[in-house]
CSV table of C-alpha atoms and ligand atoms in Angstrom, one decimal:
chain,number,residue,atom,x,y,z
Z,21,UNK,CA,0.0,0.0,0.0
Z,22,UNK,CA,1.5,3.3,-1.0
Z,23,UNK,CA,1.7,6.3,1.5
Z,24,UNK,CA,-1.0,8.0,-0.3
Z,25,UNK,CA,-3.4,5.0,-0.2
Z,26,UNK,CA,-2.7,4.7,3.4
Z,27,UNK,CA,-3.2,8.3,4.3
Z,28,UNK,CA,-6.4,8.7,2.5
Z,29,UNK,CA,-7.7,5.6,4.3
Z,30,UNK,CA,-6.4,7.0,7.6
Z,31,UNK,CA,-8.3,10.3,7.0
Z,32,UNK,CA,-11.4,8.5,6.1
Z,33,UNK,CA,-11.2,6.4,9.2
Z,34,UNK,CA,-10.6,9.5,11.4
Z,35,UNK,CA,-13.2,11.9,9.9
Z,36,UNK,CA,-15.9,9.7,8.4
Z,37,UNK,CA,-18.6,7.9,10.2
Z,38,UNK,CA,-17.8,4.1,10.1
Z,39,UNK,CA,-21.1,3.0,8.5
Z,40,UNK,CA,-19.1,1.0,5.8
Z,41,UNK,CA,-16.3,-1.4,5.8
Z,42,UNK,CA,-14.9,-1.0,2.2
Z,43,UNK,CA,-12.1,-3.1,0.8
Z,44,UNK,CA,-8.8,-1.1,1.1
Z,45,UNK,CA,-8.6,0.0,-2.5
Z,46,UNK,CA,-8.8,3.8,-3.3
Z,47,UNK,CA,-10.1,4.3,-6.8
Z,48,UNK,CA,-9.6,7.3,-9.1
Z,49,UNK,CA,-10.5,6.3,-12.5
Z,50,UNK,CA,-13.1,4.2,-14.4
Z,51,UNK,CA,-13.8,3.2,-17.9
Z,52,UNK,CA,-16.1,0.3,-19.1
Z,53,UNK,CA,-15.7,-2.7,-16.9
Z,54,UNK,CA,-12.4,-1.4,-15.4
Z,55,UNK,CA,-11.5,0.8,-12.6
Z,56,UNK,CA,-7.9,2.0,-11.5
Z,57,UNK,CA,-6.6,2.8,-8.0
Z,58,UNK,CA,-4.5,5.8,-7.0
Z,59,UNK,CA,-1.4,3.7,-7.7
Z,60,UNK,CA,-2.5,2.9,-11.2
Z,61,UNK,CA,-3.5,-0.8,-10.5
Z,62,UNK,CA,-6.3,-1.9,-12.8
Z,63,UNK,CA,-9.4,-3.9,-11.6
Z,64,UNK,CA,-12.3,-5.6,-13.3
Z,65,UNK,CA,-15.3,-4.3,-11.4
Z,66,UNK,CA,-17.5,-7.2,-10.5
Z,67,UNK,CA,-19.9,-5.1,-8.3
Z,68,UNK,CA,-20.8,-2.2,-10.7
Z,69,UNK,CA,-21.7,-0.1,-7.7
Z,70,UNK,CA,-24.5,-2.5,-6.8
Z,71,UNK,CA,-25.7,-2.5,-10.3
Z,72,UNK,CA,-25.7,1.3,-10.8
Z,73,UNK,CA,-23.1,1.2,-13.5
Z,74,UNK,CA,-24.6,-1.4,-15.7
Z,75,UNK,CA,-23.6,0.7,-18.7
Z,76,UNK,CA,-20.0,0.6,-17.7
Z,77,UNK,CA,-17.9,3.3,-16.0
Z,78,UNK,CA,-18.0,6.7,-17.5
Z,79,UNK,CA,-19.9,5.8,-20.6
Z,80,UNK,CA,-19.0,8.4,-23.2
Z,81,UNK,CA,-22.5,9.0,-24.5
Z,82,UNK,CA,-24.0,9.5,-21.0
Z,83,UNK,CA,-21.0,11.7,-20.1
Z,84,UNK,CA,-21.7,13.8,-23.3
Z,85,UNK,CA,-25.3,14.1,-22.4
Z,86,UNK,CA,-24.5,15.1,-18.9
Z,87,UNK,CA,-22.1,17.8,-19.9
Z,88,UNK,CA,-24.3,19.1,-22.6
Z,89,UNK,CA,-27.3,19.5,-20.3
Z,90,UNK,CA,-25.1,20.8,-17.4
Z,91,UNK,CA,-24.1,23.7,-19.6
Z,92,UNK,CA,-27.7,24.6,-20.3
Z,93,UNK,CA,-29.9,24.0,-17.2
Z,94,UNK,CA,-29.5,21.8,-14.3
Z,95,UNK,CA,-32.3,22.5,-11.7
Z,96,UNK,CA,-35.6,24.4,-11.9
Z,97,UNK,CA,-37.5,22.6,-9.1
Z,98,UNK,CA,-40.9,21.4,-10.1
Z,99,UNK,CA,-42.3,24.7,-9.4
Z,100,UNK,CA,-41.6,25.3,-13.1
Z,101,UNK,CA,-41.4,23.0,-16.0
Z,102,UNK,CA,-38.3,22.0,-17.9
Z,103,UNK,CA,-37.8,20.8,-21.4
Z,104,UNK,CA,-36.3,17.3,-20.6
Z,105,UNK,CA,-39.1,15.9,-18.3
Z,106,UNK,CA,-41.6,15.1,-20.9
Z,107,UNK,CA,-39.1,13.4,-23.1
Z,108,UNK,CA,-37.9,11.4,-20.2
Z,109,UNK,CA,-41.5,10.4,-19.3
Z,110,UNK,CA,-42.2,9.4,-22.9
Z,111,UNK,CA,-39.1,7.3,-23.4
Z,112,UNK,CA,-39.3,5.4,-20.1
Z,113,UNK,CA,-42.9,4.8,-20.4
Z,114,UNK,CA,-42.6,3.5,-24.0
Z,115,UNK,CA,-39.7,1.2,-23.0
Z,116,UNK,CA,-41.3,-0.3,-19.9
Z,117,UNK,CA,-44.9,-0.1,-21.0
Z,118,UNK,CA,-45.9,2.1,-18.1
Z,119,UNK,CA,-48.8,4.6,-18.0
Z,120,UNK,CA,-47.5,7.0,-15.2
Z,121,UNK,CA,-44.0,8.0,-14.0
Z,122,UNK,CA,-42.8,9.7,-10.9
Z,123,UNK,CA,-39.2,10.8,-10.9
Z,124,UNK,CA,-37.2,10.8,-7.6
Z,125,UNK,CA,-33.5,10.6,-6.8
Z,126,UNK,CA,-32.4,7.7,-4.7
Z,127,UNK,CA,-33.8,4.2,-4.8
Z,128,UNK,CA,-35.1,4.6,-1.2
Z,129,UNK,CA,-37.1,7.6,-2.2
Z,130,UNK,CA,-38.8,5.6,-5.0
Z,131,UNK,CA,-39.7,2.9,-2.4
Z,132,UNK,CA,-41.1,5.5,0.1
Z,133,UNK,CA,-43.0,7.2,-2.8
Z,134,UNK,CA,-44.6,3.9,-3.8
Z,135,UNK,CA,-45.5,3.2,-0.2
Z,136,UNK,CA,-47.1,6.5,0.2
Z,137,UNK,CA,-49.0,6.3,-3.1
Z,138,UNK,CA,-50.3,2.8,-2.5
Z,139,UNK,CA,-51.6,3.6,1.0
Z,140,UNK,CA,-53.5,6.5,-0.5
Z,141,UNK,CA,-54.7,4.3,-3.3
Z,142,UNK,CA,-55.9,1.8,-0.6
Z,143,UNK,CA,-57.9,4.4,1.2
Z,144,UNK,CA,-59.4,6.3,-1.8
Z,145,UNK,CA,-59.9,3.4,-4.4
Z,146,UNK,CA,-60.0,0.2,-2.5
Z,147,UNK,CA,-61.9,1.6,0.4
Z,148,UNK,CA,-59.6,0.4,3.2
Z,149,UNK,CA,-60.6,2.2,6.5
Z,150,UNK,CA,-58.3,5.2,7.2
Z,151,UNK,CA,-55.1,4.2,9.1
Z,152,UNK,CA,-55.6,0.5,8.5
Z,153,UNK,CA,-53.7,-0.1,5.3
Z,154,UNK,CA,-51.3,-3.1,5.3
Z,155,UNK,CA,-48.4,-3.8,3.0
Z,156,UNK,CA,-46.9,-7.3,2.9
Z,157,UNK,CA,-43.1,-7.5,2.5
Z,158,UNK,CA,-40.6,-10.3,2.5
Z,159,UNK,CA,-38.2,-11.5,5.2
Z,160,UNK,CA,-34.7,-10.6,4.3
Z,161,UNK,CA,-35.8,-7.8,2.0
Z,162,UNK,CA,-33.7,-4.9,1.1
Z,163,UNK,CA,-35.4,-1.7,0.0
Z,164,UNK,CA,-33.1,1.0,1.3
Z,165,UNK,CA,-32.1,2.8,4.5
Z,166,UNK,CA,-34.8,5.4,5.4
Z,167,UNK,CA,-36.7,5.2,8.6
Z,168,UNK,CA,-39.8,4.0,6.8
Z,169,UNK,CA,-37.9,1.3,5.1
Z,170,UNK,CA,-35.6,0.0,7.9
Z,171,UNK,CA,-38.7,-0.2,10.0
Z,172,UNK,CA,-39.9,-3.2,7.7
Z,173,UNK,CA,-36.5,-4.7,7.4
Z,174,UNK,CA,-35.8,-8.0,9.1
Z,175,UNK,CA,-32.1,-7.5,9.2
Z,176,UNK,CA,-30.9,-6.7,12.9
Z,177,UNK,CA,-28.2,-4.5,11.7
Z,178,UNK,CA,-30.5,-2.4,9.5
Z,179,UNK,CA,-33.1,-1.8,12.3
Z,180,UNK,CA,-31.9,-2.4,15.8
Z,181,UNK,CA,-31.5,0.8,17.7
Z,182,UNK,CA,-33.4,3.0,15.1
Z,183,UNK,CA,-36.9,2.6,16.3
Z,184,UNK,CA,-39.7,3.5,17.0
Z,185,UNK,CA,-40.9,2.5,13.5
Z,186,UNK,CA,-44.1,3.0,11.5
Z,187,UNK,CA,-46.7,0.3,11.7
Z,188,UNK,CA,-48.6,-1.3,8.7
Z,189,UNK,CA,-46.2,-3.9,7.4
Z,190,UNK,CA,-46.5,-7.7,7.6
Z,191,UNK,CA,-43.8,-10.1,6.7
Z,192,UNK,CA,-43.8,-13.4,4.8
Z,193,UNK,CA,-40.8,-15.7,3.8
Z,194,UNK,CA,-39.6,-14.9,0.3
Z,195,UNK,CA,-40.9,-17.5,-2.2
Z,196,UNK,CA,-43.5,-19.1,-0.1
Z,197,UNK,CA,-46.8,-18.7,-1.8
Z,198,UNK,CA,-48.9,-20.2,1.0
Z,199,UNK,CA,-47.5,-17.7,3.5
Z,200,UNK,CA,-48.4,-14.9,1.2
Z,201,UNK,CA,-51.9,-16.2,0.7
Z,202,UNK,CA,-52.3,-16.6,4.5
Z,203,UNK,CA,-51.1,-13.1,5.2
Z,204,UNK,CA,-53.7,-11.4,2.9
Z,205,UNK,CA,-56.7,-9.7,4.5
Z,206,UNK,CA,-59.2,-7.0,3.5
Z,207,UNK,CA,-56.8,-4.2,4.5
Z,208,UNK,CA,-54.0,-5.5,2.3
Z,209,UNK,CA,-53.1,-2.7,-0.2
Z,210,UNK,CA,-49.8,-4.0,-1.6
Z,211,UNK,CA,-47.2,-6.6,-1.8
Z,212,UNK,CA,-43.7,-5.1,-2.1
Z,213,UNK,CA,-41.0,-7.6,-3.2
Z,214,UNK,CA,-37.7,-7.9,-5.0
Z,215,UNK,CA,-37.8,-10.2,-8.1
Z,216,UNK,CA,-34.6,-11.6,-7.0
Z,217,UNK,CA,-33.3,-10.8,-3.4
Z,218,UNK,CA,-30.0,-9.1,-4.2
Z,219,UNK,CA,-28.7,-8.0,-0.8
Z,220,UNK,CA,-29.9,-11.2,0.9
Z,221,UNK,CA,-27.5,-13.2,-1.5
Z,222,UNK,CA,-29.0,-13.4,-5.0
Z,223,UNK,CA,-31.9,-15.4,-3.9
Z,224,UNK,CA,-34.2,-16.7,-6.8
Z,225,UNK,CA,-37.8,-17.8,-5.8
Z,226,UNK,CA,-39.2,-21.1,-6.9
Z,227,UNK,CA,-40.5,-21.5,-10.5
Z,228,UNK,CA,-44.2,-20.4,-10.7
Z,229,UNK,CA,-44.0,-18.3,-7.4
Z,230,UNK,CA,-44.5,-15.0,-9.2
Z,231,UNK,CA,-47.3,-16.2,-11.4
Z,232,UNK,CA,-49.2,-17.3,-8.3
Z,233,UNK,CA,-48.3,-14.0,-6.6
Z,234,UNK,CA,-49.6,-12.2,-9.6
Z,235,UNK,CA,-52.9,-14.2,-9.6
Z,236,UNK,CA,-53.5,-13.7,-5.9
Z,237,UNK,CA,-52.8,-9.9,-6.2
Z,238,UNK,CA,-55.3,-9.6,-9.0
Z,239,UNK,CA,-57.9,-11.7,-7.2
Z,240,UNK,CA,-57.6,-9.7,-4.0
Z,241,UNK,CA,-57.2,-6.2,-5.4
Z,242,UNK,CA,-53.7,-6.0,-4.1
Z,243,UNK,CA,-51.0,-3.8,-5.9
Z,244,UNK,CA,-48.0,-5.8,-6.8
Z,245,UNK,CA,-45.0,-3.5,-6.3
Z,246,UNK,CA,-41.8,-5.0,-7.8
Z,247,UNK,CA,-38.5,-3.4,-6.5
Z,248,UNK,CA,-36.4,-3.6,-9.7
Z,249,UNK,CA,-33.9,-1.0,-8.5
Z,250,UNK,CA,-31.1,-3.7,-8.6
Z,251,UNK,CA,-32.6,-6.4,-11.0
Z,252,UNK,CA,-33.9,-3.9,-13.5
Z,253,UNK,CA,-32.4,-2.3,-16.6
Z,254,UNK,CA,-30.7,-5.3,-18.1
Z,255,UNK,CA,-29.0,-6.7,-14.9
Z,256,UNK,CA,-30.6,-10.2,-15.3
Z,257,UNK,CA,-30.5,-10.4,-19.0
Z,258,UNK,CA,-33.9,-8.9,-19.6
Z,259,UNK,CA,-34.9,-5.1,-19.3
Z,260,UNK,CA,-36.9,-6.0,-16.2
Z,261,UNK,CA,-36.6,-9.2,-14.2
Z,262,UNK,CA,-40.3,-9.7,-14.1
Z,263,UNK,CA,-40.0,-10.8,-17.8
Z,264,UNK,CA,-38.4,-14.0,-16.6
Z,265,UNK,CA,-41.6,-14.7,-14.7
Z,266,UNK,CA,-43.9,-13.7,-17.5
Z,267,UNK,CA,-45.8,-11.3,-15.3
Z,268,UNK,CA,-46.4,-7.6,-15.0
Z,269,UNK,CA,-46.2,-5.5,-11.8
Z,270,UNK,CA,-48.7,-2.8,-11.1
Z,271,UNK,CA,-45.8,-0.6,-9.8
Z,272,UNK,CA,-42.2,-1.0,-10.8
Z,273,UNK,CA,-39.3,0.8,-9.0
Z,274,UNK,CA,-36.2,1.6,-10.9
Z,275,UNK,CA,-33.1,3.5,-9.8
Z,276,UNK,CA,-29.4,2.7,-9.7
Z,277,UNK,CA,-28.6,2.0,-13.4
Z,278,UNK,CA,-31.2,4.6,-14.5
Z,279,UNK,CA,-28.4,7.1,-14.6
Z,280,UNK,CA,-25.6,4.6,-15.5
Z,281,UNK,CA,-24.0,5.7,-12.3
Z,282,UNK,CA,-23.6,9.4,-13.1
Z,283,UNK,CA,-26.2,10.8,-10.7
Z,284,UNK,CA,-28.9,9.6,-8.5
Z,285,UNK,CA,-32.1,9.1,-10.5
Z,286,UNK,CA,-34.9,6.8,-9.6
Z,287,UNK,CA,-38.5,6.5,-10.7
Z,288,UNK,CA,-41.8,4.9,-9.8
Z,289,UNK,CA,-43.6,3.4,-12.8
Z,290,UNK,CA,-47.1,2.5,-12.6
Z,291,UNK,CA,-50.5,2.0,-14.0
Z,292,UNK,CA,-52.7,5.2,-13.9
Z,293,UNK,CA,-54.7,4.1,-10.9
Z,294,UNK,CA,-51.9,4.1,-8.2
Z,295,UNK,CA,-49.9,7.3,-9.1
Z,296,UNK,CA,-53.2,8.9,-10.1
Z,297,UNK,CA,-54.1,9.4,-6.5
Z,298,UNK,CA,-51.4,11.9,-5.9
Z,299,UNK,CA,-52.5,15.5,-6.2
Z,300,UNK,CA,-50.5,18.8,-6.2
Z,301,UNK,CA,-48.8,19.3,-2.8
Z,302,UNK,CA,-49.1,15.8,-1.6
Z,303,UNK,CA,-45.6,14.5,-2.6
Z,304,UNK,CA,-42.4,16.0,-4.1
Z,305,UNK,CA,-38.7,16.4,-4.3
Z,306,UNK,CA,-36.6,19.5,-5.0
Z,307,UNK,CA,-34.3,17.6,-7.3
Z,308,UNK,CA,-36.7,14.8,-8.6
Z,309,UNK,CA,-37.3,15.2,-12.4
Z,310,UNK,CA,-34.7,18.0,-12.8
Z,311,UNK,CA,-33.4,18.5,-16.3
Z,312,UNK,CA,-29.9,17.2,-15.7
Z,313,UNK,CA,-31.2,14.0,-14.2
Z,314,UNK,CA,-33.6,13.5,-17.1
Z,315,UNK,CA,-31.0,14.1,-19.7
Z,316,UNK,CA,-28.8,11.6,-18.1
Z,317,UNK,CA,-31.4,9.0,-17.7
Z,318,UNK,CA,-32.5,9.4,-21.3
Z,319,UNK,CA,-28.9,8.8,-22.4
Z,320,UNK,CA,-28.5,5.9,-19.9
Z,321,UNK,CA,-31.6,4.2,-21.3
Z,322,UNK,CA,-30.8,4.8,-24.9
Z,323,UNK,CA,-27.3,3.2,-24.8
Z,324,UNK,CA,-28.7,0.3,-22.8
Z,325,UNK,CA,-31.0,-0.6,-25.7
Z,326,UNK,CA,-28.9,0.6,-28.7
Z,327,UNK,CA,-25.8,-1.1,-27.6
Z,328,UNK,CA,-27.6,-4.4,-26.9
Z,329,UNK,CA,-26.4,-4.5,-23.3
Z,330,UNK,CA,-29.4,-6.5,-22.3
Z,331,UNK,CA,-28.7,-9.2,-24.8
Z,332,UNK,CA,-25.1,-9.1,-23.8
Z,333,UNK,CA,-26.0,-9.5,-20.2
Z,334,UNK,CA,-28.0,-12.7,-21.0
Z,335,UNK,CA,-25.1,-14.2,-23.1
Z,336,UNK,CA,-22.3,-13.2,-20.8
Z,337,UNK,CA,-24.2,-14.2,-17.7
Z,338,UNK,CA,-24.6,-17.7,-19.1
Z,339,UNK,CA,-20.9,-17.9,-20.0
Z,340,UNK,CA,-19.9,-16.6,-16.5
Z,341,UNK,CA,-22.2,-18.8,-14.7
Z,342,UNK,CA,-21.3,-21.9,-16.5
Z,343,UNK,CA,-17.6,-21.2,-16.0
Z,344,UNK,CA,-18.2,-20.7,-12.3
Z,345,UNK,CA,-20.2,-23.9,-12.1
Z,346,UNK,CA,-17.3,-25.7,-13.8
Z,347,UNK,CA,-14.7,-24.8,-11.0
Z,348,UNK,CA,-13.8,-27.8,-9.1
Z,349,UNK,CA,-13.9,-26.8,-5.4
Z,350,UNK,CA,-15.2,-28.3,-2.3
Z,351,UNK,CA,-15.7,-24.9,-0.7
Z,352,UNK,CA,-18.4,-23.8,-3.3
Z,353,UNK,CA,-21.8,-24.6,-2.0
Z,354,UNK,CA,-23.7,-23.2,-4.8
Z,355,UNK,CA,-23.5,-21.0,-8.0
Z,356,UNK,CA,-26.7,-19.2,-8.9
Z,357,UNK,CA,-28.0,-16.1,-10.7
Z,358,UNK,CA,-29.8,-14.7,-13.8
Z,359,UNK,CA,-28.0,-12.8,-16.5
Z,360,UNK,CA,-25.1,-11.0,-15.0
Z,361,UNK,CA,-26.6,-11.0,-11.4
Z,362,UNK,CA,-24.5,-13.9,-10.1
Z,363,UNK,CA,-23.4,-15.4,-6.8
Z,364,UNK,CA,-21.1,-18.0,-5.5
Z,365,UNK,CA,-22.2,-19.2,-2.1
Z,366,UNK,CA,-19.3,-20.8,-0.1
Z,367,UNK,CA,-19.5,-23.5,2.4
Z,368,UNK,CA,-19.8,-22.0,5.9
Z,369,UNK,CA,-16.5,-24.0,6.7
Z,370,UNK,CA,-14.6,-21.9,4.1
Z,371,UNK,CA,-14.5,-19.0,6.9
Z,372,UNK,CA,-16.6,-16.3,5.1
Z,373,UNK,CA,-16.5,-14.7,1.7
Z,374,UNK,CA,-14.6,-11.6,2.6
Z,375,UNK,CA,-11.1,-13.2,2.6
Z,376,UNK,CA,-11.8,-14.5,-0.9
Z,377,UNK,CA,-12.9,-11.0,-2.0
Z,378,UNK,CA,-9.5,-9.9,-0.6
Z,379,UNK,CA,-7.7,-12.5,-2.6
Z,380,UNK,CA,-9.6,-11.5,-5.7
Z,381,UNK,CA,-8.6,-8.0,-5.3
Z,382,UNK,CA,-5.0,-9.1,-5.3
Z,383,UNK,CA,-5.6,-10.7,-8.6
Z,384,UNK,CA,-7.4,-7.6,-10.2
Z,385,UNK,CA,-11.0,-8.3,-9.4
Z,386,UNK,CA,-13.2,-6.3,-7.2
Z,387,UNK,CA,-16.2,-8.3,-5.9
Z,388,UNK,CA,-18.2,-7.9,-2.7
Z,389,UNK,CA,-19.1,-10.4,-0.1
Z,390,UNK,CA,-22.6,-10.4,1.1
Z,391,UNK,CA,-24.3,-12.1,4.1
Z,392,UNK,CA,-21.1,-13.7,5.1
Z,393,UNK,CA,-20.7,-16.6,2.8
Z,394,UNK,CA,-21.7,-15.3,-0.6
Z,395,UNK,CA,-19.6,-13.6,-3.3
Z,396,UNK,CA,-21.8,-11.5,-5.4
Z,397,UNK,CA,-20.7,-11.0,-9.1
Z,398,UNK,CA,-22.2,-8.3,-11.2
Z,399,UNK,CA,-19.9,-6.7,-13.7
Z,400,UNK,CA,-21.0,-3.9,-16.0
Z,401,UNK,CA,-23.1,-5.3,-18.8
Z,402,UNK,CA,-20.6,-4.2,-21.4
Z,403,UNK,CA,-18.3,-7.0,-20.4
Z,404,UNK,CA,-16.8,-9.1,-23.3
Z,405,UNK,CA,-16.2,-12.9,-23.6
Z,406,UNK,CA,-12.5,-12.5,-23.2
Z,407,UNK,CA,-13.0,-10.4,-20.0
Z,408,UNK,CA,-15.4,-13.0,-18.6
Z,409,UNK,CA,-12.8,-15.8,-19.4
Z,410,UNK,CA,-10.0,-13.9,-17.7
Z,411,UNK,CA,-12.2,-13.3,-14.7
Z,412,UNK,CA,-13.0,-16.9,-14.5
Z,413,UNK,CA,-9.3,-17.8,-14.4
Z,414,UNK,CA,-8.9,-15.5,-11.3
Z,415,UNK,CA,-12.0,-17.0,-9.6
Z,416,UNK,CA,-10.7,-20.4,-10.4
Z,417,UNK,CA,-7.3,-19.6,-8.9
Z,418,UNK,CA,-8.9,-18.4,-5.7
Z,419,UNK,CA,-11.6,-20.9,-5.2
Z,420,UNK,CA,-10.1,-24.2,-6.6
Z,421,UNK,CA,-9.4,-26.7,-3.9
I,517,PLP,C1,-30.0,-0.3,-3.7
I,517,PLP,C2,-31.4,-0.7,-3.5
I,517,PLP,C3,-32.4,0.1,-3.0
I,517,PLP,C4,-32.0,1.5,-2.5
I,517,PLP,O1,-31.4,2.4,-3.4
I,517,PLP,P1,-30.6,3.7,-2.8
I,517,PLP,O2,-30.4,4.5,-4.1
I,517,PLP,O3,-29.4,3.1,-2.2
I,517,PLP,O4,-31.5,4.4,-1.9
I,517,PLP,C5,-33.7,-0.3,-2.9
I,517,PLP,N1,-34.0,-1.5,-3.3
I,517,PLP,C6,-33.1,-2.4,-3.8
I,517,PLP,C7,-33.6,-3.8,-4.4
I,517,PLP,C8,-31.8,-2.0,-4.0
I,517,PLP,O5,-30.8,-2.9,-4.5
C-alpha cells in the first residue's frame, strides 16, 4: 500500500462515520468494466456499484449528455417545467410499458413514494378504513435505508436501535406462496417484493411463485410492487426481471442504473390508478425530475438498448455462470444467478467470503461479499467474452481446492 493510499484511508477512518467497511482500495478512474486505483493498478469491477453502472464506468455517450445538459440548465425545481422531463416520461414509459411515471433521486425515495401512493390508493380506491392499510413485505428484504424502510427490514443491523418504526407492514418468507396467501386480509393494499433478493445473497424464488403471486394480487385487489432497483435495466438479461416470470407488476421501482452511475435518478412506474391518487402538494422532491437527471437518464436508457447491453447480459451471464459452475472446489456450496446477477455461495466451513474477495482484489477483481458466505458477481453489462474468461481464471485460482 503506498503512502497516499494509506493516508487517504487514515483520513477516512478518522473523519468519516464508520457505516461502511470497504475493501482497502482507493479508486480514482473508471472506464467500461475497469477501474484503477491511485497507484495505477487496474481492476475488473464485479460489483458495478451494486448494479448502478450497468452501462460501464464513464460511458462516453452518457457523459456527453450530462456535460451538454449541465451547460444549459440543471435545476428548476418542479415549481416550473423543464424541457427534458416530458421526453424522459415518454421514453421510459414506452420502454417499460408504463402509464405513469414519478421521478425521484435515490432508490429509497422511490420505495417511500410507492408506499405513500399505494396507501392513499388503498383508502381512496380500494376503500380500506383510514389508518388500517397493510403492506406485505418479505423476510430478508432490502429496499433502502430510510426510517420508513428500515422499519420493515428483518435485518438486525439495519433496524436495531433505530426505532420506533411506522406500523402497517406484515412479513412473509420470500418464495413461499402459502405464507403470502395466508397473510392477505381485506386491508392489504400491496405486496412489495424484489424479483430476486440481491442483498440477501441473490436468492431466486421457486419457478411459478410470481405467477401465483400475480394471480393472488389480481384476485384480492392488491397492488403488486416490484422493486427492480437492482434487478432492473438489463442486469438479469432482460430489461426487467419480471419478464423472466412472464408477469407484469402494477408498480415498478427503478433507480441505480437509470443514470448509468452518473447521478442519483430513480422512478416509480405505474398504471394510472396508483400514481393517479397523488394531487399537487401531496408529494415531491426538489431535485426529482430535474433536467440534468432527465437528460442523463434518457442517455442511460438509450445506450442500454442501442448497444444491446441487455442481450449481452444474457449471453455473458450464461458464460460466466457456466464457468463458475465448472470450478472444481469443495468450498463452493452453490453458484446461482440470472444474466449478470450472479453469486457464489461458499460452504460455511470456508470461513466467510470476505477473505476470498480480498484474494480476488490481489488478482485484479473487485467483488463484494454479502451475508457472510456469498460472493456477489455483477460486472457492467458491457463485459466481453474475453474479459469473462479472464475473470473466470482469477475466480478459479482463488476458489479451486
Ligand atoms: C440499492 C437498492 C435500494 C435503495 O437504493 P438507494 O439508491 O441506495 O437508496 C432499494 N432496493 C433495492 C432492491 C436495492 O438494491
